[in-house]
PDB file of C-alpha atoms and ligand atoms in Angstrom:
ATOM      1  CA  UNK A   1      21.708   4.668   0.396  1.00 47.00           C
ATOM      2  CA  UNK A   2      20.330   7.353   2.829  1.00 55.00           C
ATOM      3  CA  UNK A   3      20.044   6.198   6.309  1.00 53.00           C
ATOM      4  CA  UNK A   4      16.451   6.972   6.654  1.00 78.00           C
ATOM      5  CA  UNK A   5      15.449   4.956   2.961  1.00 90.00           C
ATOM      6  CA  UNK A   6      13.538   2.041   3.163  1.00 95.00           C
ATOM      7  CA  UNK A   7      12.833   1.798   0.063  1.00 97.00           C
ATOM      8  CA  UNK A   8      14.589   2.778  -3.623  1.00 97.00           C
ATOM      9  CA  UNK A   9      13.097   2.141  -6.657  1.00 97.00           C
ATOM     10  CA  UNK A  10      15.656   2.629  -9.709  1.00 97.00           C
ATOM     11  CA  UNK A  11      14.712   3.205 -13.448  1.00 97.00           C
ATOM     12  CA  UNK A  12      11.967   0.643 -13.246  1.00 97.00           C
ATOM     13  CA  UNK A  13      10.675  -1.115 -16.724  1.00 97.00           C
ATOM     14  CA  UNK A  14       7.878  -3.133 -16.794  1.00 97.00           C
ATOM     15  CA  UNK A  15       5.607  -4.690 -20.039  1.00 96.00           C
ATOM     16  CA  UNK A  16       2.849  -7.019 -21.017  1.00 95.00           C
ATOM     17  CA  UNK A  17       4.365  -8.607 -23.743  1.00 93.00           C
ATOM     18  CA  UNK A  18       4.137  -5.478 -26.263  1.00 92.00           C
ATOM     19  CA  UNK A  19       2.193  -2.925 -23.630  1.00 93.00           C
ATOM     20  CA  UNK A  20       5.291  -0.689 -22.240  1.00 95.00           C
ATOM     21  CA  UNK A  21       3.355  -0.354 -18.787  1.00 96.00           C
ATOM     22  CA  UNK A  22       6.066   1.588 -16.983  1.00 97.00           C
ATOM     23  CA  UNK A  23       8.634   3.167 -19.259  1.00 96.00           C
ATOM     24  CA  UNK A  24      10.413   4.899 -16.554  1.00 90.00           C
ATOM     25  CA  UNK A  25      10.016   4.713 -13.265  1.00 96.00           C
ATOM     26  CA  UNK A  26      12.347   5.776 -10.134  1.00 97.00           C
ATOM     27  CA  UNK A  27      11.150   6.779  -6.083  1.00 97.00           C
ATOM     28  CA  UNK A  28      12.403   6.259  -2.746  1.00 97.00           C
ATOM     29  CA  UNK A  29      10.219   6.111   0.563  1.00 97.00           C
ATOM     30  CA  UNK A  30      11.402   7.633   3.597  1.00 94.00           C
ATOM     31  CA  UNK A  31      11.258   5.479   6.983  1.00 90.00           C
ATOM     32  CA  UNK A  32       8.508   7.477   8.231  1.00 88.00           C
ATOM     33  CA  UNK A  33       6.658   8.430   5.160  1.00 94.00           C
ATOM     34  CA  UNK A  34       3.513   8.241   3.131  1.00 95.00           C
ATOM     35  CA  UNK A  35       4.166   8.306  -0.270  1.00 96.00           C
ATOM     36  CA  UNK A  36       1.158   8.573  -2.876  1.00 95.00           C
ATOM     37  CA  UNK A  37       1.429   7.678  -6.321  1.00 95.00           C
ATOM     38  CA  UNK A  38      -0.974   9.762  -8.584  1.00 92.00           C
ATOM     39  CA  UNK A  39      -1.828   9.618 -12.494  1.00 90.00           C
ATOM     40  CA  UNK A  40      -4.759   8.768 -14.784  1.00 88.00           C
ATOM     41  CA  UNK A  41      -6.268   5.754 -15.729  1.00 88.00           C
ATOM     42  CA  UNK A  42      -3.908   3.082 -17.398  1.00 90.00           C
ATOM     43  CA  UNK A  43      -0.708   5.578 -16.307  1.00 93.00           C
ATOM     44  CA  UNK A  44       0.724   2.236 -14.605  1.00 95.00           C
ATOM     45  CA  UNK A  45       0.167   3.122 -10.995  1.00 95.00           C
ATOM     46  CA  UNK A  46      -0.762  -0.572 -10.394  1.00 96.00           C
ATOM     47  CA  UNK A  47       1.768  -2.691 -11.986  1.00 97.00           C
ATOM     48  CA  UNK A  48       4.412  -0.167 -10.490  1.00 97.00           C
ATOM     49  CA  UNK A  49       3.156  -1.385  -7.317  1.00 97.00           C
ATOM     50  CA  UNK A  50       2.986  -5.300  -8.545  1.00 96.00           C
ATOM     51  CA  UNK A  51       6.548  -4.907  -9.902  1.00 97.00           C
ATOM     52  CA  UNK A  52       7.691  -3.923  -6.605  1.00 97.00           C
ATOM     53  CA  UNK A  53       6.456  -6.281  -4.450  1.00 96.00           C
ATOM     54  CA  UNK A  54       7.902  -9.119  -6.932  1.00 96.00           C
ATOM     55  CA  UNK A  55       4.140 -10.193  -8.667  1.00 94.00           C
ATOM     56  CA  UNK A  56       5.673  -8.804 -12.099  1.00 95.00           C
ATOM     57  CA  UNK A  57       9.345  -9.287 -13.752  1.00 93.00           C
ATOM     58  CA  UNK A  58      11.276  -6.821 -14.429  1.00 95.00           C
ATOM     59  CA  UNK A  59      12.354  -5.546 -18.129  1.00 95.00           C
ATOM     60  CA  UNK A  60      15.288  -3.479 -16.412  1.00 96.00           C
ATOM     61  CA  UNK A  61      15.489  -1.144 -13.048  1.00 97.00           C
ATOM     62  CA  UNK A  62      16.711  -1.932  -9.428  1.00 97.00           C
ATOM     63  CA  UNK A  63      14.529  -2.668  -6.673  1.00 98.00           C
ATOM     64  CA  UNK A  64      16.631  -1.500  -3.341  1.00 97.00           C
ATOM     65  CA  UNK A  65      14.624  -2.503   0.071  1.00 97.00           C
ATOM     66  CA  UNK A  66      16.239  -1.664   3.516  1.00 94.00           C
ATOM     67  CA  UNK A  67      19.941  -1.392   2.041  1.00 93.00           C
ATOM     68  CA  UNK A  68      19.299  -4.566   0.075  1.00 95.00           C
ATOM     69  CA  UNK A  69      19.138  -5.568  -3.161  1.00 97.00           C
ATOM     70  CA  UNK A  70      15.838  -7.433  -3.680  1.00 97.00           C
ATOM     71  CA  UNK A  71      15.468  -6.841  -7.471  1.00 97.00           C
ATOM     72  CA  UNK A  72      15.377 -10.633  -8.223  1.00 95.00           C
ATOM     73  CA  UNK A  73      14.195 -11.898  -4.477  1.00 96.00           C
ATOM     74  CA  UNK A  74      10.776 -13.903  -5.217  1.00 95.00           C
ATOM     75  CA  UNK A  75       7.209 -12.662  -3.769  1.00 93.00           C
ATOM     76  CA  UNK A  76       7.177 -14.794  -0.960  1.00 91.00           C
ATOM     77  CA  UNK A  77      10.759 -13.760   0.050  1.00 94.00           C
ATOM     78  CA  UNK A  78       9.917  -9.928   0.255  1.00 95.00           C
ATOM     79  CA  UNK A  79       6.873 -10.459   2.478  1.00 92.00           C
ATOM     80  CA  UNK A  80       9.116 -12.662   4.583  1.00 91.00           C
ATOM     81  CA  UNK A  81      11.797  -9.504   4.666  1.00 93.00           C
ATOM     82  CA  UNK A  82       8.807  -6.972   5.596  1.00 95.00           C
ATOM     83  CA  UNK A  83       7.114  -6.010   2.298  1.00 95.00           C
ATOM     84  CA  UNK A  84       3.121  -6.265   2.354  1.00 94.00           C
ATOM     85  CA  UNK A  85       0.974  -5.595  -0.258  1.00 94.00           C
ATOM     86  CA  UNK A  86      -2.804  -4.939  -0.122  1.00 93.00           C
ATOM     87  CA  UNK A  87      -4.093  -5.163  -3.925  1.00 90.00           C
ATOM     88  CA  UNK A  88      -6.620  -2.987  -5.267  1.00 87.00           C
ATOM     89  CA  UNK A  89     -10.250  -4.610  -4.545  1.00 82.00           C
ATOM     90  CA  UNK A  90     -11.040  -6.099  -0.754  1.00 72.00           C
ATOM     91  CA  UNK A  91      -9.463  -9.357  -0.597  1.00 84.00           C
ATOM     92  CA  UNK A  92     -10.867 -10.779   2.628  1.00 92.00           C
ATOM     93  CA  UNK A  93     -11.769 -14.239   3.310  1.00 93.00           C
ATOM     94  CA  UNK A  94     -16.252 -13.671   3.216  1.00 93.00           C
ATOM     95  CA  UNK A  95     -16.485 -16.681   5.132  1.00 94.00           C
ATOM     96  CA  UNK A  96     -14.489 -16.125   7.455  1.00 96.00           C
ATOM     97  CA  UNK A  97     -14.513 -14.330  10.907  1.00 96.00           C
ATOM     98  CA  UNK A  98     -13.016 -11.185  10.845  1.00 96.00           C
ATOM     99  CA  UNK A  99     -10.685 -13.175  13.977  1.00 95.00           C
ATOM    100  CA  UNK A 100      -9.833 -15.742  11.801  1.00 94.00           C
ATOM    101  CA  UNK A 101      -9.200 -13.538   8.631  1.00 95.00           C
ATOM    102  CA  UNK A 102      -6.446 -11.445  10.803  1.00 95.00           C
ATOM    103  CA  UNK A 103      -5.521 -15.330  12.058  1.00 93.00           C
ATOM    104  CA  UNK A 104      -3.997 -15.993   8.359  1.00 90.00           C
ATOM    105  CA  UNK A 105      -2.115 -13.139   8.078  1.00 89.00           C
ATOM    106  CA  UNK A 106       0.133 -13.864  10.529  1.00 87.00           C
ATOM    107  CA  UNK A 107       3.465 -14.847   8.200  1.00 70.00           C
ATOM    108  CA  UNK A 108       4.917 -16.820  11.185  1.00 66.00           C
ATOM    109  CA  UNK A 109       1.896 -18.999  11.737  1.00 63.00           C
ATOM    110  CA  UNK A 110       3.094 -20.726  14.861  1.00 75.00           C
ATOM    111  CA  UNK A 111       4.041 -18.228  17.842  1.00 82.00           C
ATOM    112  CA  UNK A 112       0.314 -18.110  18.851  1.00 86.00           C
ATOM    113  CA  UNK A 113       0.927 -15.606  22.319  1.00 89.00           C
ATOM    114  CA  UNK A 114       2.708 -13.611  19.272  1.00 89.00           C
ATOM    115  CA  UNK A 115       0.056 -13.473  16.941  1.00 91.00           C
ATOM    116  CA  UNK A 116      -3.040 -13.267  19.641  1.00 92.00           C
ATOM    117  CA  UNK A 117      -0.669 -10.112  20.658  1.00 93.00           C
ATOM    118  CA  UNK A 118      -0.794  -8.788  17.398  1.00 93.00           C
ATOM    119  CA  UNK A 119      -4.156  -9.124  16.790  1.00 95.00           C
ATOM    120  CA  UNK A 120      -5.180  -7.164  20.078  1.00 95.00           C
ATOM    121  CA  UNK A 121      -2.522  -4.281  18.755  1.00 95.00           C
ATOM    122  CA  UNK A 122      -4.597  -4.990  15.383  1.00 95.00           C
ATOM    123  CA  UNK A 123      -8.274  -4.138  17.476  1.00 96.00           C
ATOM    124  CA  UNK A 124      -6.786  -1.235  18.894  1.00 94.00           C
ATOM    125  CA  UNK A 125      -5.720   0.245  15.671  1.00 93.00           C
ATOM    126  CA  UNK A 126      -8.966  -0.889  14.257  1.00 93.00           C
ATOM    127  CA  UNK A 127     -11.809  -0.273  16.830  1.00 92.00           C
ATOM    128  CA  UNK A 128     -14.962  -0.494  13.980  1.00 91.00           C
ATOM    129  CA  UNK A 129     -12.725  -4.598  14.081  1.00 95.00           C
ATOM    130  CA  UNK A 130     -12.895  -5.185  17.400  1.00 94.00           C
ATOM    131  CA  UNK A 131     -16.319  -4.754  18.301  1.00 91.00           C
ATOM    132  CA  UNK A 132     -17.123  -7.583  15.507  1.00 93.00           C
ATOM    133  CA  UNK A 133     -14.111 -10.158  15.585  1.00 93.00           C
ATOM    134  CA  UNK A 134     -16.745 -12.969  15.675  1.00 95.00           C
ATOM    135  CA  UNK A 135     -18.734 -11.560  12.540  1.00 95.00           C
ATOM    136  CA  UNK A 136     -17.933 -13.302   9.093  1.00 96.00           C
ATOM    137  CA  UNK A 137     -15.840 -10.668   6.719  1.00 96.00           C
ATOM    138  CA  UNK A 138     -18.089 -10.981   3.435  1.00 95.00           C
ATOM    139  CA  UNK A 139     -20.784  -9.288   6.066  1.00 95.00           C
ATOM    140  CA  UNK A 140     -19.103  -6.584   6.509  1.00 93.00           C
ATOM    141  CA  UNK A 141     -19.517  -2.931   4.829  1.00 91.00           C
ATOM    142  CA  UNK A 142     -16.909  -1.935   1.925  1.00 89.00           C
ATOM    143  CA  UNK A 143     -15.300   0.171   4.224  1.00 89.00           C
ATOM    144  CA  UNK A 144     -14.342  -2.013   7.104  1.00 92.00           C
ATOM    145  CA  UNK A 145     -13.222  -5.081   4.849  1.00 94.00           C
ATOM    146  CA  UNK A 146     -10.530  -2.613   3.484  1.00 93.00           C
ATOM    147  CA  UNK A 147      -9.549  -1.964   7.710  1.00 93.00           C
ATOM    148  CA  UNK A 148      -9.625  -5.681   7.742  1.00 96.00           C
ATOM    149  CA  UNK A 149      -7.526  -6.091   4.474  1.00 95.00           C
ATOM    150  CA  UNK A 150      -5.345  -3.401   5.932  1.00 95.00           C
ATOM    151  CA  UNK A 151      -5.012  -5.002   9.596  1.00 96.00           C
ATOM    152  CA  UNK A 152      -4.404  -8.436   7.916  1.00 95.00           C
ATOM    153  CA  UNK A 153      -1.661  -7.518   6.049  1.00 94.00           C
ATOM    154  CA  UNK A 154      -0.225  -5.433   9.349  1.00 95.00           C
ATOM    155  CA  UNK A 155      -0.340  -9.203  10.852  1.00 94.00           C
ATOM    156  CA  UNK A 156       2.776  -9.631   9.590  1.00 90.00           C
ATOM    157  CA  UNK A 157       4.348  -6.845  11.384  1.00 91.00           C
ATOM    158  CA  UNK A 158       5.657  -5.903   7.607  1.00 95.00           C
ATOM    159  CA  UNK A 159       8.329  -2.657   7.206  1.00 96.00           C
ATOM    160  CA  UNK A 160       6.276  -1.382   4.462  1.00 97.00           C
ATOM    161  CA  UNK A 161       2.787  -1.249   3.604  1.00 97.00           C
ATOM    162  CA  UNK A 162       1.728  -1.189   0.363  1.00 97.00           C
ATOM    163  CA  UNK A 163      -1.892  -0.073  -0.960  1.00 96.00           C
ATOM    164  CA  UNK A 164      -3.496   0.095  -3.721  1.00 95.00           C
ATOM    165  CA  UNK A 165      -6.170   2.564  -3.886  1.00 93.00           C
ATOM    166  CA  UNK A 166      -7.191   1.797  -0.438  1.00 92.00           C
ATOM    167  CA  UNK A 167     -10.444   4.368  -0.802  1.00 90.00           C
ATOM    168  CA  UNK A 168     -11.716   3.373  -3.621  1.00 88.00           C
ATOM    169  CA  UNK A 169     -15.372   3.137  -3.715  1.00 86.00           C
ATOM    170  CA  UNK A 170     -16.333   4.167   0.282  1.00 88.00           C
ATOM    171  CA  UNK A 171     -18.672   6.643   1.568  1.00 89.00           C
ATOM    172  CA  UNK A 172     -16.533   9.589   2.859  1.00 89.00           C
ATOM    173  CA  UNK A 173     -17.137   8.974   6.443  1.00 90.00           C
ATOM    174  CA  UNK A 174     -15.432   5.677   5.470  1.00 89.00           C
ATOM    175  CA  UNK A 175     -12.899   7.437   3.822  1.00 91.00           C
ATOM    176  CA  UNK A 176     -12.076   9.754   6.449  1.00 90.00           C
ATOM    177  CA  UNK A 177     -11.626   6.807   9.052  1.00 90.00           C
ATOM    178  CA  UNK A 178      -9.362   4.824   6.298  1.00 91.00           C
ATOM    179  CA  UNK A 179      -7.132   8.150   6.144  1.00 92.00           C
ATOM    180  CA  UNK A 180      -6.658   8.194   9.641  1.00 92.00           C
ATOM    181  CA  UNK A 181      -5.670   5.115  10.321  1.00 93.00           C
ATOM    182  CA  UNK A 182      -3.402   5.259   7.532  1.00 94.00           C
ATOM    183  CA  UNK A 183      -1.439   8.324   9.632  1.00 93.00           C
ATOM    184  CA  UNK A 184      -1.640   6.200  12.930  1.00 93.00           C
ATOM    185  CA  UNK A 185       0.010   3.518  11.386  1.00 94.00           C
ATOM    186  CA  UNK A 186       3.092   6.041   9.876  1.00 92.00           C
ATOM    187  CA  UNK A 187       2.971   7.664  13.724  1.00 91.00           C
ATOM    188  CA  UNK A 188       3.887   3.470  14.573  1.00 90.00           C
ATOM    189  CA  UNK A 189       6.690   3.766  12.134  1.00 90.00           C
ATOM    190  CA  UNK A 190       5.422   1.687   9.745  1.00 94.00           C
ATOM    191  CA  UNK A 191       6.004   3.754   6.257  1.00 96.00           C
ATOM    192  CA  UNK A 192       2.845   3.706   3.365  1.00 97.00           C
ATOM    193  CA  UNK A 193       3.168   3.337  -0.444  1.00 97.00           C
ATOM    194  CA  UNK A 194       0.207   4.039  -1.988  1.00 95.00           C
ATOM    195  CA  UNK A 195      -1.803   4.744  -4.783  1.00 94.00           C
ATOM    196  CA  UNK A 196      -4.815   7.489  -4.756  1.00 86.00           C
ATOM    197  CA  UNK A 197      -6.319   8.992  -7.491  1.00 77.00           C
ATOM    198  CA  UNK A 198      -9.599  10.892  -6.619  1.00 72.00           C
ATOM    199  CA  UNK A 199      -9.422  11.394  -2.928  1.00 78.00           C
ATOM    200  CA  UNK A 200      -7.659  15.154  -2.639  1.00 84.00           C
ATOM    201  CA  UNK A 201      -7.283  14.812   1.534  1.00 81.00           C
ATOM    202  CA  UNK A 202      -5.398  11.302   0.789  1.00 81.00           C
ATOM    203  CA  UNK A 203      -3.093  12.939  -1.597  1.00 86.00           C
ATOM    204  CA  UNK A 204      -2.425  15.747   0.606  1.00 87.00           C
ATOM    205  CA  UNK A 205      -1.906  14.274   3.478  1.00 91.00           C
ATOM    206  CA  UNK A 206       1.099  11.883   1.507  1.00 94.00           C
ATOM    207  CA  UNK A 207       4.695  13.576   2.599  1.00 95.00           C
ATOM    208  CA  UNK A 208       5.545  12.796  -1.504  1.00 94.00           C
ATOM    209  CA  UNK A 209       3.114  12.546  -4.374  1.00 94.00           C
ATOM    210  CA  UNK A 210       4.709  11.236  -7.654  1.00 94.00           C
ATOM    211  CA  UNK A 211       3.032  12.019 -10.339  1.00 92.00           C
ATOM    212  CA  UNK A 212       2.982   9.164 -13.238  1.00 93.00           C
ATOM    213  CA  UNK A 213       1.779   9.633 -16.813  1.00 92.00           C
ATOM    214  CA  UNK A 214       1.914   7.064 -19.313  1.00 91.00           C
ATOM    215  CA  UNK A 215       4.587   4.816 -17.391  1.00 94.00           C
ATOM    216  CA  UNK A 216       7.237   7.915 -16.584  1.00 94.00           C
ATOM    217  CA  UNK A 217       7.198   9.590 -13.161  1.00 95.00           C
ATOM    218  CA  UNK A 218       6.772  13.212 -14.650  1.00 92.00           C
ATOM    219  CA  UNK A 219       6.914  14.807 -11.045  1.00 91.00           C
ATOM    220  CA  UNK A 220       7.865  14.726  -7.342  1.00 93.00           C
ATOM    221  CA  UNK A 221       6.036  16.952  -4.541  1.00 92.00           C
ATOM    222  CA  UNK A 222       5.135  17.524  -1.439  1.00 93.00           C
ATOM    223  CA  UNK A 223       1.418  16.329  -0.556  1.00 91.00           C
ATOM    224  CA  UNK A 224       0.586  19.914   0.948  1.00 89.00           C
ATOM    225  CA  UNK A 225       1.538  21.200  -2.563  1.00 84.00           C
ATOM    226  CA  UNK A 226      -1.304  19.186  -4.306  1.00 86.00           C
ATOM    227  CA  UNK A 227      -4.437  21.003  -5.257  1.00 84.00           C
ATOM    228  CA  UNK A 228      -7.201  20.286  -7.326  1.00 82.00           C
ATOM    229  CA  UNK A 229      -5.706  22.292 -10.167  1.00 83.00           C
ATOM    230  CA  UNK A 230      -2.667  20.159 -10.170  1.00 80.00           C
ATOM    231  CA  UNK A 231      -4.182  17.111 -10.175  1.00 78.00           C
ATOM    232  CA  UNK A 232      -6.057  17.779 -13.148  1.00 78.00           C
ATOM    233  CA  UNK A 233      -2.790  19.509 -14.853  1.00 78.00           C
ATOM    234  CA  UNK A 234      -1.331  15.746 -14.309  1.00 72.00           C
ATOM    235  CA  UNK A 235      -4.521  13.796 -15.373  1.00 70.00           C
ATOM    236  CA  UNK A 236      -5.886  15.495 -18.313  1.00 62.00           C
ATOM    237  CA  UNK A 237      -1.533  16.328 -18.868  1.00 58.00           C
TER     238      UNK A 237
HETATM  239  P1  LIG B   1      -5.973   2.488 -13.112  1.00 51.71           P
HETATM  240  O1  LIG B   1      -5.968   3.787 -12.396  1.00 51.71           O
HETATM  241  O2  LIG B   1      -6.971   2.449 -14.215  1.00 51.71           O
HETATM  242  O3  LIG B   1      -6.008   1.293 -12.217  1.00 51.71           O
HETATM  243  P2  LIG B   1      -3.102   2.239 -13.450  1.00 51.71           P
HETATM  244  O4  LIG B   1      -2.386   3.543 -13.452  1.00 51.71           O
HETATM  245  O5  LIG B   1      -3.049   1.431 -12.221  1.00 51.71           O
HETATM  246  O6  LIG B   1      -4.592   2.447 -13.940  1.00 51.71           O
HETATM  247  P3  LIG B   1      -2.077  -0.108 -14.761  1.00 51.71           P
HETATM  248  O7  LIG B   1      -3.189  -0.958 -14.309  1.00 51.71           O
HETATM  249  O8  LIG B   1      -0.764  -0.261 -14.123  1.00 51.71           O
HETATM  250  O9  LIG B   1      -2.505   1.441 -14.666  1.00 51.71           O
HETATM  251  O10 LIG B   1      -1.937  -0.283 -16.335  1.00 51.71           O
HETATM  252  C1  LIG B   1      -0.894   0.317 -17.088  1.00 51.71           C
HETATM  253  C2  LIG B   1      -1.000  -0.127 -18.542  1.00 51.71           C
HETATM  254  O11 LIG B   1      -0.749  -1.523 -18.643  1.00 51.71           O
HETATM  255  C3  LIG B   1      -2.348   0.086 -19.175  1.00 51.71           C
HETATM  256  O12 LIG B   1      -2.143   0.482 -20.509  1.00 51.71           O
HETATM  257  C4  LIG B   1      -3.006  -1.257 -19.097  1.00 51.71           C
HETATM  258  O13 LIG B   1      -3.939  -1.432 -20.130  1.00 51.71           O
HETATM  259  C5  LIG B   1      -1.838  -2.190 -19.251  1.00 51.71           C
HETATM  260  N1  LIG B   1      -2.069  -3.459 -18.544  1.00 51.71           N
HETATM  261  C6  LIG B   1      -2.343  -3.619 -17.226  1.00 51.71           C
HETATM  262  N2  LIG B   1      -2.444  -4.917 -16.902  1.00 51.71           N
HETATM  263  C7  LIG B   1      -2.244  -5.618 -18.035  1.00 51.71           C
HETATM  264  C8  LIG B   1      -2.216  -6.997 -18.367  1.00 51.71           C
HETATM  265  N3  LIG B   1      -2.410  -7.936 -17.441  1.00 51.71           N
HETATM  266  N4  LIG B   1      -1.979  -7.331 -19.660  1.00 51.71           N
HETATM  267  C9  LIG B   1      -1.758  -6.389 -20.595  1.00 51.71           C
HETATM  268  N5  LIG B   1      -1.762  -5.077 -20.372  1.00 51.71           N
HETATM  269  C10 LIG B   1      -1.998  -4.680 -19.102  1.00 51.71           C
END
């Protein structure tokens, strides 16, 4: 393994029972990278994300994560090891306080100096956060409960953060603040898998785009390479 790979993903397979989801699937994310995943509706952007963090078996492929082997390691397991993984849709707790929210995603619920630390590191990344810690999440506009989705799953002080489709559905000012945080948390070392599939600026800004197309990774670029006209060359194929 390269020295500066966190993460290799080999020949993934994944199906619903008869529905080959992801025929062929293989990426690596660099230490200090943002990696996008692009490709049309039903291309299997999601459940190559879902298969990697454990939620979905395996048909065949290798699953490499810091030098290890985690191919058969349980969910829980790879979030205890540094994977988090921020599903498409705004999970927050509604009636919660945005505080308490951040509270639960602590994965070492008992250091409470450690996780009162984190959570101040968590309202500095997240100023629109701090400024309404008391303030239940279901409250909140679509925009910030993906920051607090985000910041939650940073509780756990993971090695990787996953997202899926972390702009869908937000105004553009929203999107714009979502896409810089999203290069403030790289610039903390924290490496980003992600899947985008409208936003041009958040594909662009990835330092790899794979391209996916009905379960096969048809192509590997650089996000400064993307342009509208490729985009559509990979979702209309
Ligand atoms: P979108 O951009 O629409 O979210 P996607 O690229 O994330 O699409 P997936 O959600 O991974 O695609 O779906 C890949 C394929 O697997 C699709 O054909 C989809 O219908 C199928 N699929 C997804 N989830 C299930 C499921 N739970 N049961 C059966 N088939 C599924």
């Amino acid at each position: 393994t390269h020295p500066y790979e966190l993460l290799r993903v080999e020949d993934l397979r994944v199906a619903y029972g008869e529905v080959q989801a992801v025929k062929n699937a293989s990426l690596t994310v660099g230490a200090h990278q943002i990696v996008s995943l692009v490709g049309s509706n039903g291309a299997g952007k999601t459940t190559l994300l879902r298969a990697i963090s454990g939620v979905l078996p395996l048909q065949a492929g290798r699953v490499v994560f810091g030098g290890q082997d985690i191919t058969r390691l349980p969910v829980h397991a790879r979030v205890g090891i540094g994977l988090a993984h921020v599903p498409e849709g705004r999970h927050v707790f509604g009636p919660l306080t945005i505080a308490e929210n951040l509270r639960l995603g602590a994965y070492s619920g008992t250091d409470k100096p450690a996780i009162r630390r984190r959570m101040e590191e968590m309202f500095e990344l997240f100023p629109i956060l701090a400024e309404r810690r008391s303030q239940q999440a279901g409250t909140m506009s679509g925009g910030e409960q993906q920051m607090l989705a985000i910041a939650r799953a940073l509780m756990s002080q993971p090695r990787l953060l996953i997202l899926d489709e972390p702009t869908m559905g937000l105004s553009p000012k929203m999107i714009g603040l979502v896409l810089e945080t999203l290069v403030r948390i790289r610039s903390q070392q924290i490496p980003i898998l992600l899947v985008e599939q409208n936003t041009v600026e958040a594909i662009r800004m990835a330092d790899t785009v794979y391209a996916l197309r009905v379960g096969e990774i048809v192509a590997q670029m650089p996000g400064t390479g993307v342009t509208e006209d490729v985009l559509k060359h990979f979702y209309l194929g």
